[in-house]
Coordinates of C-alpha atoms in Angstrom, one line a residue:
Chain A
M1 CA 13.7 10.2 30.6
S2 CA 14.5 7.3 28.2
K3 CA 17.8 7.4 26.4
L4 CA 18.0 6.9 22.6
L5 CA 21.3 6.3 20.9
I6 CA 21.4 6.9 17.2
V7 CA 24.2 5.9 14.9
G8 CA 24.2 7.1 11.3
T9 CA 25.8 9.3 8.8
V10 CA 25.8 13.1 9.1
A11 CA 26.5 14.3 5.7
F12 CA 26.2 16.7 2.8
D13 CA 23.6 15.8 0.1
A14 CA 23.0 17.3 -3.3
I15 CA 19.6 16.3 -4.7
E16 CA 17.9 16.6 -8.0
T17 CA 14.2 15.9 -8.4
P18 CA 11.7 16.9 -11.2
F19 CA 10.9 19.9 -9.0
G20 CA 14.4 21.3 -8.8
K21 CA 17.9 20.8 -7.5
T22 CA 19.9 21.8 -4.5
D23 CA 23.5 22.6 -3.7
K24 CA 25.2 20.8 -0.8
I25 CA 22.7 20.7 2.0
L26 CA 22.4 19.0 5.3
G27 CA 21.7 15.3 5.0
G28 CA 22.6 11.8 6.2
A29 CA 20.7 9.0 7.9
G30 CA 21.8 10.0 11.4
T31 CA 20.6 13.6 10.8
Y32 CA 17.1 12.6 9.6
I33 CA 16.7 10.0 12.3
A34 CA 17.7 12.5 15.0
L35 CA 15.5 15.3 13.7
S36 CA 12.5 12.9 13.6
A37 CA 13.2 11.3 17.0
S38 CA 13.7 14.7 18.6
Q39 CA 10.0 15.4 18.0
F40 CA 9.5 13.3 21.1
D41 CA 10.6 14.1 24.7
V42 CA 13.6 11.7 24.9
E43 CA 17.3 12.1 25.7
C44 CA 18.8 11.6 22.3
G45 CA 22.4 11.2 21.3
V46 CA 24.1 10.8 17.9
V47 CA 27.3 8.8 17.2
S48 CA 28.8 9.8 13.8
V49 CA 31.6 11.6 12.1
V50 CA 32.1 14.8 10.0
G51 CA 35.0 16.8 8.7
D52 CA 35.9 20.3 9.8
D53 CA 34.1 21.5 6.6
F54 CA 30.9 20.9 8.4
P55 CA 29.3 24.2 9.4
Q56 CA 28.6 25.1 13.0
D57 CA 25.1 26.1 12.0
Y58 CA 24.3 22.5 11.1
L59 CA 25.6 21.3 14.4
D60 CA 23.5 23.9 16.1
L61 CA 20.4 22.6 14.4
L62 CA 20.9 19.4 16.3
T63 CA 21.9 20.8 19.6
D64 CA 19.0 23.3 19.4
R65 CA 16.7 20.3 19.4
N66 CA 18.4 18.8 22.4
V67 CA 20.3 16.2 20.4
N68 CA 23.5 15.3 22.2
I69 CA 26.5 15.3 19.9
D70 CA 29.2 14.2 22.3
G71 CA 29.6 11.2 20.1
L72 CA 29.8 13.2 16.9
K73 CA 33.5 13.2 16.0
I74 CA 34.9 16.2 14.0
V75 CA 38.0 15.2 12.0
K76 CA 40.4 18.0 11.6
G77 CA 41.3 18.6 8.0
G78 CA 38.8 15.9 7.0
K79 CA 36.0 16.3 4.5
T80 CA 32.4 15.3 5.4
F81 CA 30.7 12.4 3.7
F82 CA 28.9 13.6 0.5
W83 CA 26.1 11.9 -1.5
S84 CA 24.5 13.2 -4.6
G85 CA 21.5 11.7 -6.4
R86 CA 18.9 12.3 -9.0
Y87 CA 15.2 11.1 -8.7
H88 CA 13.3 9.8 -11.7
N89 CA 9.9 11.3 -12.6
D90 CA 8.0 8.7 -10.6
M91 CA 10.0 9.6 -7.5
N92 CA 10.3 5.9 -6.6
T93 CA 13.6 5.3 -8.2
R94 CA 16.8 7.3 -8.2
D95 CA 20.4 7.2 -9.5
T96 CA 23.4 7.9 -7.3
L97 CA 25.5 10.5 -9.1
D98 CA 28.4 10.8 -6.7
T99 CA 29.4 9.2 -3.3
Q100 CA 32.5 10.6 -1.5
L101 CA 33.0 8.6 1.7
N102 CA 35.7 11.0 3.0
V103 CA 35.9 10.8 6.8
L104 CA 33.4 8.0 6.8
A105 CA 36.0 5.7 5.3
D106 CA 38.0 5.3 8.6
F107 CA 35.1 5.8 10.9
S108 CA 35.5 4.0 14.2
P109 CA 32.5 4.9 16.4
V110 CA 32.9 5.7 20.1
V111 CA 29.8 5.6 22.2
P112 CA 30.0 8.3 24.9
D113 CA 29.8 6.7 28.4
H114 CA 26.6 8.6 29.1
F115 CA 24.9 6.6 26.3
K116 CA 26.3 3.2 26.9
D117 CA 23.2 2.3 28.9
A118 CA 20.8 3.7 26.2
D119 CA 17.3 2.1 26.4
I120 CA 17.0 2.0 22.7
V121 CA 19.8 1.9 20.0
M122 CA 18.9 2.8 16.5
L123 CA 21.6 1.6 14.0
G124 CA 21.1 3.7 10.9
N125 CA 22.3 2.5 7.5
L126 CA 26.1 2.2 7.7
H127 CA 28.9 -0.3 7.2
P128 CA 28.0 -3.4 9.3
A129 CA 31.3 -3.3 11.0
V130 CA 30.5 0.2 12.4
Q131 CA 27.0 -1.1 13.5
M132 CA 28.7 -4.2 15.2
S133 CA 31.1 -2.0 17.0
V134 CA 28.3 0.0 18.5
I135 CA 26.4 -3.2 19.5
E136 CA 29.6 -4.3 21.4
Q137 CA 29.9 -0.9 23.3
V138 CA 26.4 -0.7 24.6
E139 CA 25.2 -2.5 27.8
S140 CA 21.7 -3.4 29.2
T141 CA 20.0 -2.0 26.1
K142 CA 16.3 -3.0 25.9
L143 CA 15.9 -2.8 22.1
I144 CA 18.3 -2.6 19.2
V145 CA 16.8 -1.4 15.8
L146 CA 18.7 -1.9 12.6
D147 CA 18.4 -0.2 9.3
T148 CA 20.5 -1.4 6.3
M149 CA 20.3 -1.6 2.6
N150 CA 21.1 -3.7 -0.4
F151 CA 24.6 -2.2 -0.9
W152 CA 25.7 -4.1 2.3
M153 CA 23.9 -7.3 1.2
D154 CA 25.9 -7.2 -2.0
S155 CA 29.3 -6.4 -0.4
E156 CA 29.3 -7.4 3.3
L157 CA 26.6 -10.1 3.6
S158 CA 28.3 -12.4 6.2
L159 CA 29.1 -9.5 8.5
L160 CA 25.6 -8.0 8.0
E161 CA 24.1 -11.3 8.9
E162 CA 26.1 -11.3 12.1
V163 CA 24.7 -7.9 12.9
I164 CA 21.1 -9.0 12.0
S165 CA 21.5 -11.9 14.4
K166 CA 22.0 -9.5 17.3
V167 CA 19.2 -7.0 16.8
D168 CA 15.5 -7.0 17.9
V169 CA 14.0 -5.0 15.0
I170 CA 15.1 -4.7 11.4
T171 CA 13.7 -2.1 9.0
I172 CA 14.4 -2.6 5.3
N173 CA 12.5 -1.9 2.1
D174 CA 10.5 -4.5 0.2
E175 CA 13.1 -5.1 -2.5
E176 CA 15.8 -5.6 0.1
A177 CA 13.6 -7.9 2.1
R178 CA 13.2 -10.0 -1.0
Q179 CA 16.9 -10.0 -1.7
L180 CA 17.9 -10.9 1.9
S181 CA 15.3 -13.7 2.1
G182 CA 15.2 -15.0 -1.5
E183 CA 11.4 -14.9 -1.1
Y184 CA 9.0 -12.8 -3.3
S185 CA 6.1 -13.0 -0.8
L186 CA 6.7 -10.4 1.9
V187 CA 5.0 -12.7 4.4
K188 CA 7.5 -15.4 3.7
A189 CA 10.4 -13.0 3.5
A190 CA 9.5 -11.6 6.9
R191 CA 9.4 -15.1 8.4
K192 CA 12.8 -16.0 7.0
I193 CA 14.3 -12.7 8.2
R194 CA 12.9 -13.3 11.7
D195 CA 14.6 -16.7 11.6
M196 CA 17.9 -14.8 11.2
G197 CA 17.4 -13.1 14.5
P198 CA 15.1 -10.1 14.9
D199 CA 11.8 -10.6 16.6
Y200 CA 10.3 -7.8 14.6
V201 CA 10.6 -7.0 10.9
V202 CA 9.5 -3.7 9.4
I203 CA 9.2 -3.8 5.6
K204 CA 9.1 -0.2 4.1
K205 CA 7.2 0.1 0.9
G206 CA 7.7 3.8 0.3
E207 CA 4.5 5.4 -1.0
H208 CA 2.8 2.1 -0.4
G209 CA 3.3 2.2 3.4
A210 CA 5.0 -0.1 5.9
L211 CA 4.4 -3.6 7.3
L212 CA 5.3 -4.7 10.8
F213 CA 5.7 -8.4 11.4
H214 CA 6.0 -10.3 14.7
K215 CA 5.5 -14.0 15.2
E216 CA 2.4 -14.8 13.1
E217 CA 1.0 -11.3 13.5
M218 CA 1.1 -8.4 11.0
F219 CA 0.4 -4.7 11.1
F220 CA 0.2 -2.3 8.2
A221 CA 0.6 1.5 8.2
P222 CA -0.1 3.3 4.9
A223 CA 1.8 6.2 3.7
L224 CA -0.4 9.3 3.7
P225 CA -1.4 10.0 0.1
L226 CA -0.1 13.4 -0.7
E227 CA -0.8 16.1 -3.3
E228 CA 2.8 16.1 -4.2
V229 CA 6.0 14.3 -3.2
F230 CA 8.7 16.9 -3.5
D231 CA 11.8 15.0 -2.4
P232 CA 11.8 11.5 -0.9
T233 CA 15.3 11.8 0.5
G234 CA 15.4 10.8 4.2
A235 CA 11.8 9.5 4.3
G236 CA 12.9 6.0 5.4
D237 CA 15.2 7.5 8.1
T238 CA 12.5 9.9 9.3
F239 CA 10.2 6.9 9.6
A240 CA 12.8 5.1 11.7
G241 CA 13.4 8.1 13.8
G242 CA 9.7 8.5 14.5
F243 CA 9.5 4.8 15.3
V244 CA 12.3 4.8 17.9
G245 CA 11.5 8.2 19.2
Y246 CA 7.9 7.1 20.0
L247 CA 9.0 3.8 21.5
S248 CA 11.6 5.6 23.7
N249 CA 9.1 8.2 24.9
S250 CA 6.3 5.8 25.7
K251 CA 8.7 3.3 27.3
D252 CA 6.7 0.4 26.0
I253 CA 8.3 -2.0 23.4
S254 CA 5.3 -4.4 23.1
F255 CA 4.0 -5.4 19.6
E256 CA 0.8 -3.4 20.4
N257 CA 2.7 -0.3 21.0
M258 CA 5.0 -0.9 18.0
K259 CA 1.8 -0.5 15.9
N260 CA 1.5 3.1 17.2
A261 CA 5.2 3.6 16.6
V262 CA 4.9 2.6 12.9
I263 CA 2.0 5.1 12.6
Y264 CA 4.1 7.8 14.2
G265 CA 7.0 7.0 11.9
S266 CA 4.7 7.1 8.8
N267 CA 3.2 10.4 10.0
L268 CA 6.6 12.1 10.4
A269 CA 7.8 10.7 7.0
S270 CA 4.9 12.2 5.3
F271 CA 6.2 15.7 6.3
C272 CA 9.8 14.9 5.3
V273 CA 8.9 14.5 1.6
E274 CA 7.1 17.8 1.3
K275 CA 10.2 19.9 0.9
F276 CA 13.8 19.5 -0.1
G277 CA 16.1 17.7 2.3
T278 CA 15.5 18.4 6.0
E279 CA 13.8 21.7 5.3
R280 CA 10.3 20.5 6.3
M281 CA 11.5 18.7 9.4
L282 CA 13.2 21.7 10.7
E283 CA 10.1 23.9 10.7
L284 CA 7.7 21.2 12.0
N285 CA 5.6 21.9 15.1
K286 CA 3.7 19.7 17.4
E287 CA 0.3 21.0 16.3
E288 CA 0.9 20.0 12.7
V289 CA 2.1 16.6 13.7
D290 CA -1.0 15.9 15.9
K291 CA -3.4 17.2 13.3
R292 CA -1.9 14.9 10.6
L293 CA -2.1 12.0 13.0
E294 CA -5.8 12.6 13.0
S295 CA -5.6 12.2 9.2
F296 CA -4.0 8.8 9.7
Q297 CA -6.8 7.7 12.0
A298 CA -9.5 8.9 9.5
L299 CA -7.5 7.2 6.7
T300 CA -7.4 3.7 8.3
Q301 CA -9.9 3.3 11.1
F302 CA -13.3 1.7 10.4
E303 CA -16.2 0.3 12.4
I304 CA -17.3 -3.2 11.4
N305 CA -19.3 -5.1 13.9
L306 CA -18.8 -8.8 13.3
A307 CA -22.0 -10.7 14.2
Chain B
M1 CA -34.3 -7.1 0.6
S2 CA -32.2 -4.7 -1.5
K3 CA -31.9 -5.3 -5.2
L4 CA -28.4 -5.3 -6.8
L5 CA -28.1 -5.3 -10.6
I6 CA -24.8 -6.5 -12.1
V7 CA -23.8 -5.9 -15.7
G8 CA -20.5 -7.6 -16.8
T9 CA -19.1 -10.3 -18.9
V10 CA -19.8 -14.0 -18.3
A11 CA -16.9 -15.7 -20.1
F12 CA -14.4 -18.5 -20.6
D13 CA -10.8 -17.7 -19.4
A14 CA -7.6 -19.6 -20.0
I15 CA -4.9 -18.5 -17.5
E16 CA -1.2 -19.0 -17.2
T17 CA 0.7 -18.1 -14.0
P18 CA 4.1 -19.2 -12.7
F19 CA 2.2 -21.9 -10.8
G20 CA 0.4 -23.5 -13.7
K21 CA -2.1 -23.1 -16.4
T22 CA -5.8 -23.8 -17.0
D23 CA -7.9 -24.9 -19.8
K24 CA -11.1 -22.9 -20.5
I25 CA -12.6 -22.2 -17.2
L26 CA -15.4 -20.0 -15.9
G27 CA -14.5 -16.3 -15.9
G28 CA -15.7 -12.8 -16.7
A29 CA -16.2 -9.7 -14.6
G30 CA -20.0 -10.3 -14.2
T31 CA -19.2 -13.8 -12.8
Y32 CA -16.7 -12.6 -10.3
I33 CA -18.8 -9.7 -9.2
A34 CA -21.9 -11.9 -8.8
L35 CA -20.0 -14.6 -6.9
S36 CA -18.6 -12.0 -4.5
A37 CA -21.8 -10.0 -4.0
S38 CA -23.8 -13.3 -3.4
Q39 CA -21.8 -13.7 -0.2
F40 CA -24.3 -11.2 1.2
D41 CA -28.0 -11.5 1.6
V42 CA -29.1 -9.5 -1.4
E43 CA -31.4 -10.0 -4.4
C44 CA -28.8 -10.1 -7.1
G45 CA -29.3 -10.2 -10.9
V46 CA -26.9 -10.4 -13.7
V47 CA -27.3 -8.9 -17.2
S48 CA -24.9 -10.5 -19.7
V49 CA -24.6 -12.6 -22.7
V50 CA -23.1 -16.1 -23.5
G51 CA -23.2 -18.6 -26.4
D52 CA -24.9 -21.9 -26.3
D53 CA -21.5 -23.5 -25.8
F54 CA -21.8 -22.2 -22.2
P55 CA -22.3 -25.2 -19.9
Q56 CA -25.4 -25.5 -17.8
D57 CA -23.2 -26.4 -14.8
Y58 CA -21.7 -22.9 -14.9
L59 CA -25.2 -21.3 -15.0
D60 CA -26.2 -23.5 -12.1
L61 CA -23.2 -22.2 -10.1
L62 CA -24.8 -18.8 -10.3
T63 CA -28.5 -19.8 -9.7
D64 CA -27.4 -22.1 -6.8
R65 CA -26.2 -18.9 -5.1
N66 CA -29.5 -17.1 -5.7
V67 CA -28.1 -15.0 -8.5
N68 CA -31.0 -14.2 -10.9
I69 CA -30.0 -14.8 -14.5
D70 CA -33.2 -13.7 -16.3
G71 CA -31.0 -11.0 -17.9
L72 CA -28.4 -13.4 -19.1
K73 CA -29.1 -13.9 -22.8
I74 CA -28.0 -17.2 -24.3
V75 CA -27.4 -16.8 -28.0
K76 CA -28.2 -19.9 -30.0
G77 CA -25.3 -21.0 -32.2
G78 CA -23.2 -18.3 -30.6
K79 CA -19.8 -18.7 -28.9
T80 CA -19.1 -17.3 -25.4
F81 CA -16.6 -14.5 -24.9
F82 CA -13.1 -15.9 -24.4
W83 CA -10.0 -14.3 -22.9
S84 CA -6.6 -15.8 -22.4
G85 CA -3.7 -14.3 -20.5
R86 CA -0.3 -15.0 -19.0
Y87 CA 1.0 -13.5 -15.7
H88 CA 4.6 -12.5 -15.3
N89 CA 6.6 -13.7 -12.4
D90 CA 5.8 -10.7 -10.2
M91 CA 2.0 -11.4 -10.7
N92 CA 1.4 -7.7 -11.1
T93 CA 1.6 -7.6 -14.9
R94 CA 0.2 -9.8 -17.5
D95 CA 0.0 -10.3 -21.3
T96 CA -3.2 -10.9 -23.0
L97 CA -2.6 -13.9 -25.3
D98 CA -6.1 -14.0 -27.0
T99 CA -9.4 -12.2 -26.9
Q100 CA -12.4 -13.5 -28.8
L101 CA -15.4 -11.2 -28.3
N102 CA -17.8 -13.7 -30.0
V103 CA -21.4 -13.0 -28.8
L104 CA -20.1 -9.9 -26.9
A105 CA -19.6 -8.1 -30.2
D106 CA -23.3 -7.5 -30.8
F107 CA -24.4 -7.5 -27.1
S108 CA -27.4 -5.2 -26.5
P109 CA -28.2 -5.5 -22.8
V110 CA -31.8 -5.9 -21.6
V111 CA -32.5 -5.2 -18.0
P112 CA -35.3 -7.4 -16.7
D113 CA -38.4 -5.5 -15.5
H114 CA -37.9 -6.9 -12.0
F115 CA -34.4 -5.2 -11.8
K116 CA -35.3 -1.9 -13.3
D117 CA -35.8 -0.5 -9.8
A118 CA -32.5 -2.0 -8.5
D119 CA -31.2 -0.1 -5.5
I120 CA -27.6 -0.4 -6.6
V121 CA -26.3 -1.0 -10.2
M122 CA -22.8 -2.3 -10.7
L123 CA -21.5 -1.7 -14.2
G124 CA -18.6 -4.1 -14.7
N125 CA -15.9 -3.5 -17.2
L126 CA -17.6 -3.5 -20.6
H127 CA -18.0 -1.3 -23.7
P128 CA -19.2 2.1 -22.5
A129 CA -22.2 1.9 -24.9
V130 CA -23.4 -1.2 -23.1
Q131 CA -22.9 0.5 -19.7
M132 CA -24.8 3.6 -21.0
S133 CA -27.7 1.5 -22.2
V134 CA -28.1 -0.1 -18.8
I135 CA -28.0 3.4 -17.1
E136 CA -30.9 4.4 -19.5
Q137 CA -33.0 1.4 -18.6
V138 CA -32.9 1.7 -14.8
E139 CA -35.2 3.9 -12.7
S140 CA -35.0 5.3 -9.2
T141 CA -31.6 3.7 -8.6
K142 CA -29.8 5.0 -5.5
L143 CA -26.3 4.3 -6.5
I144 CA -24.5 3.5 -9.7
V145 CA -21.0 2.0 -9.5
L146 CA -18.7 1.9 -12.6
D147 CA -15.7 -0.2 -13.3
T148 CA -13.8 0.4 -16.5
M149 CA -10.2 0.1 -17.8
N150 CA -7.6 1.7 -19.9
F151 CA -8.7 -0.1 -23.1
W152 CA -11.8 2.1 -23.2
M153 CA -9.9 5.2 -22.4
D154 CA -7.8 4.5 -25.5
S155 CA -10.6 3.6 -27.8
E156 CA -13.9 5.2 -26.6
L157 CA -12.9 8.1 -24.4
S158 CA -15.7 10.5 -25.1
L159 CA -18.4 7.8 -24.6
L160 CA -16.7 6.7 -21.5
E161 CA -16.6 10.2 -20.2
E162 CA -20.4 10.4 -20.7
V163 CA -20.8 7.3 -18.7
I164 CA -18.5 8.6 -16.0
S165 CA -20.6 11.8 -15.7
K166 CA -23.7 9.7 -14.8
V167 CA -22.3 7.4 -12.1
D168 CA -21.9 7.9 -8.4
V169 CA -18.8 5.7 -7.8
I170 CA -16.0 4.8 -10.1
T171 CA -13.5 2.0 -9.4
I172 CA -10.3 2.0 -11.5
N173 CA -6.7 1.0 -10.9
D174 CA -3.9 3.5 -10.2
E175 CA -2.4 3.6 -13.6
E176 CA -5.8 4.1 -15.2
A177 CA -6.6 6.9 -12.7
R178 CA -3.3 8.6 -13.8
Q179 CA -4.2 8.1 -17.5
L180 CA -7.8 9.4 -17.1
S181 CA -6.8 12.4 -15.1
G182 CA -3.3 13.3 -16.5
E183 CA -2.1 13.5 -12.8
Y184 CA 0.6 11.4 -11.2
S185 CA -0.5 12.1 -7.6
L186 CA -3.4 9.9 -6.8
V187 CA -4.9 12.7 -4.6
K188 CA -4.9 15.1 -7.5
A189 CA -6.1 12.3 -9.9
A190 CA -9.1 11.5 -7.7
R191 CA -10.0 15.2 -7.5
K192 CA -10.0 15.6 -11.2
I193 CA -12.1 12.4 -11.7
R194 CA -14.6 13.6 -9.1
D195 CA -14.9 16.7 -11.2
M196 CA -15.9 14.5 -14.1
G197 CA -19.0 13.3 -12.2
P198 CA -18.7 10.6 -9.6
D199 CA -19.0 11.7 -5.9
Y200 CA -16.8 8.7 -4.9
V201 CA -13.5 7.5 -6.5
V202 CA -12.0 4.1 -5.6
I203 CA -8.5 3.7 -6.8
K204 CA -7.4 0.0 -6.8
K205 CA -3.7 -0.6 -6.2
G206 CA -3.6 -4.4 -6.4
E207 CA -1.4 -5.9 -3.8
H208 CA -0.9 -2.3 -2.4
G209 CA -4.6 -2.0 -1.4
A210 CA -7.3 0.5 -2.4
L211 CA -8.1 4.1 -1.8
L212 CA -11.6 5.6 -1.4
F213 CA -11.9 9.4 -2.1
H214 CA -14.9 11.6 -1.3
K215 CA -14.9 15.4 -1.2
E216 CA -11.7 16.1 0.8
E217 CA -11.7 12.8 2.7
M218 CA -9.8 9.7 2.1
F219 CA -9.9 6.1 3.3
F220 CA -7.4 3.3 2.7
A221 CA -7.9 -0.4 2.8
P222 CA -4.7 -2.5 2.5
A223 CA -4.7 -5.8 0.6
L224 CA -4.0 -8.6 3.0
P225 CA -0.4 -9.7 2.7
L226 CA -0.5 -13.3 1.6
E227 CA 1.9 -16.2 1.7
E228 CA 1.3 -16.7 -2.0
V229 CA -0.8 -15.1 -4.7
F230 CA -1.8 -17.9 -7.0
D231 CA -3.8 -16.2 -9.6
P232 CA -4.8 -12.5 -9.5
T233 CA -7.6 -12.9 -12.2
G234 CA -10.9 -11.5 -11.0
A235 CA -9.5 -9.9 -7.9
G236 CA -10.6 -6.4 -8.9
D237 CA -14.1 -7.6 -9.8
T238 CA -14.3 -9.6 -6.6
F239 CA -13.4 -6.4 -4.8
A240 CA -16.2 -4.6 -6.6
G241 CA -18.6 -7.4 -5.9
G242 CA -17.9 -7.3 -2.2
F243 CA -18.2 -3.5 -2.2
V244 CA -21.6 -3.4 -3.7
G245 CA -22.8 -6.5 -2.0
Y246 CA -22.0 -5.1 1.4
L247 CA -23.6 -1.7 0.5
S248 CA -26.8 -3.4 -0.8
N249 CA -27.1 -5.6 2.3
S250 CA -26.5 -2.7 4.8
K251 CA -28.8 -0.3 2.9
D252 CA -26.4 2.6 3.8
I253 CA -24.5 4.4 1.1
S254 CA -22.8 7.0 3.3
F255 CA -19.1 7.6 3.1
E256 CA -18.6 6.1 6.6
N257 CA -20.3 2.9 5.5
M258 CA -18.4 2.9 2.2
K259 CA -15.2 2.5 4.3
N260 CA -16.6 -0.8 5.5
A261 CA -17.6 -1.8 2.0
V262 CA -14.0 -1.2 0.8
I263 CA -12.8 -3.5 3.7
Y264 CA -15.3 -6.2 2.8
G265 CA -14.3 -5.9 -0.9
S266 CA -10.6 -6.2 0.0
N267 CA -11.4 -9.1 2.3
L268 CA -13.2 -11.1 -0.4
A269 CA -10.5 -10.3 -3.0
S270 CA -7.9 -11.8 -0.7
F271 CA -9.6 -15.1 -1.1
C272 CA -10.1 -14.9 -4.9
V273 CA -6.3 -14.8 -5.6
E274 CA -5.6 -18.0 -3.5
K275 CA -6.6 -20.4 -6.3
F276 CA -7.1 -20.4 -10.0
G277 CA -10.1 -18.6 -11.5
T278 CA -13.3 -18.7 -9.4
E279 CA -12.3 -21.9 -7.6
R280 CA -11.7 -20.3 -4.2
M281 CA -14.8 -18.1 -4.3
L282 CA -17.0 -21.2 -5.1
E283 CA -15.9 -23.0 -1.9
L284 CA -15.9 -20.0 0.4
N285 CA -18.0 -20.1 3.6
K286 CA -19.1 -17.3 6.0
E287 CA -17.0 -18.5 8.8
E288 CA -13.7 -18.1 6.8
V289 CA -14.9 -14.7 5.6
D290 CA -15.6 -13.5 9.1
K291 CA -12.4 -14.9 10.4
R292 CA -10.3 -13.1 7.8
L293 CA -12.2 -9.9 8.5
E294 CA -10.7 -10.1 12.0
S295 CA -7.3 -10.2 10.3
F296 CA -8.1 -7.0 8.5
Q297 CA -9.0 -5.4 11.8
A298 CA -5.7 -6.6 13.4
L299 CA -3.8 -5.5 10.4
T300 CA -5.1 -1.9 10.4
Q301 CA -6.5 -0.9 13.8
F302 CA -4.4 0.9 16.3
E303 CA -4.9 2.9 19.5
I304 CA -3.3 6.3 19.7
N305 CA -4.6 8.7 22.3
L306 CA -4.0 12.2 21.0
A307 CA -3.3 14.4 24.0

């Protein structure tokens, strides 16, 4: 079985959308990535940190899904990272109401020995220094996938650029791709970002889908149009988890297979947004996932015979 | 050969984009639709009106492409409809600088006898009263396609609703679909609009592609990601022209074939935006069109085997 190493926050979130608000619930990039990747038959481990205020029930949600948490450090007397945000009516923009780094402030990741030879490493959005430390600890990895965000472009650009130079795939959203490259056209932006290191660039456009770039080739996966988007939190991480989970499981990191991975990622993300937080991902079954994959095929596949 | 009747403005445009500005050039929804539809082997006629300030050269551009202009009235002493606009830096929004209706103010469309039995009628964006008059003049038409915009929703809603109740396909942009339906979710918006009459709803999302809705089915065509969008003017009309041109030529108005039509429309629209006004459409050849169609296939087609 392929090994997939995931680095990312495991956290408490409090979310407000036009549909309602939550108390502190399970959140964090590492959580969403792991819940999504664990839909596939892969050996999956998470490197992260929480405080001892983090409930055993939440840990069990991960281990119940065969997610290895040997690399999840529990800091005694520490408090878990907390994020709180409010979505606007269009669900495409949000305000951060509160961020409490807590145990994340001094986080020094330790990759368990068993995962040092992971086939694929997924670096979820975190301080670039943490991401770099993980890159330095792994050996003979076939593919490193990086997620990041504008916050690190603003505050830690040179370190982030060093991380970017060492990864194979980067996933960022359209505005971040524009910021990082200084190009408005996403085609030009992707080319400039590839020049920074990664062979593959995935640009996430939220409800408008995702673009995969490699050399002079492009692939596009739409987001499934939904009756209602209930809570977009974690959609990008769920996409990334589906992407690496599928790649790990199929043991094929060609561009052709990455197209499928982007579709699987979009498919899983379409479930994530249907309920608050991780709720929908926790109840998801394979039958639903496969059925919706057929919707993606119907949505995008056509038959034109070029004369 | 199938007959395609097009109703829409034939006009002068003056356009400003971040890349430059034009004097009065050839424009109008009817023009863009006809130039796009004439890429296909169909018998295509335009119903419209111009003043006698409209150059013979521009008329020749249409007739050279086998577009019948028997229904194009030339008003002696009249001035041609003029529109002027300026695009913002993101190219997604624009300000109208000037609109001079001129001969369009009193336009009463007359469908030539030869086109009264058109197989497909394309009602370009115009006053709903003009669109209704054309609907009343045609007989035994297999498919009526309507384009409209928010301006008519604001000023002539009840008349527009009457037109909508009589057509088979409506093409509008995402914001207009939301305005017309009162629904933010495009899935819900399309359902409400289908309840108003049309069996098929096409929602155009500009650079984010187009969605086709029919019953409980959906199809999505992306816009081809481009190095540079030079001038978006006419892209929506070029899309519509490709859509009806392909349907006319293939003589198949099933939902399955409409998927192809949406792809052909997106393909032609991707050329339109590469130069100012109609310039790119006028120089287009079949080889380029077919080659780019292959790009659309590469962009969207994937191979997932569902177990």
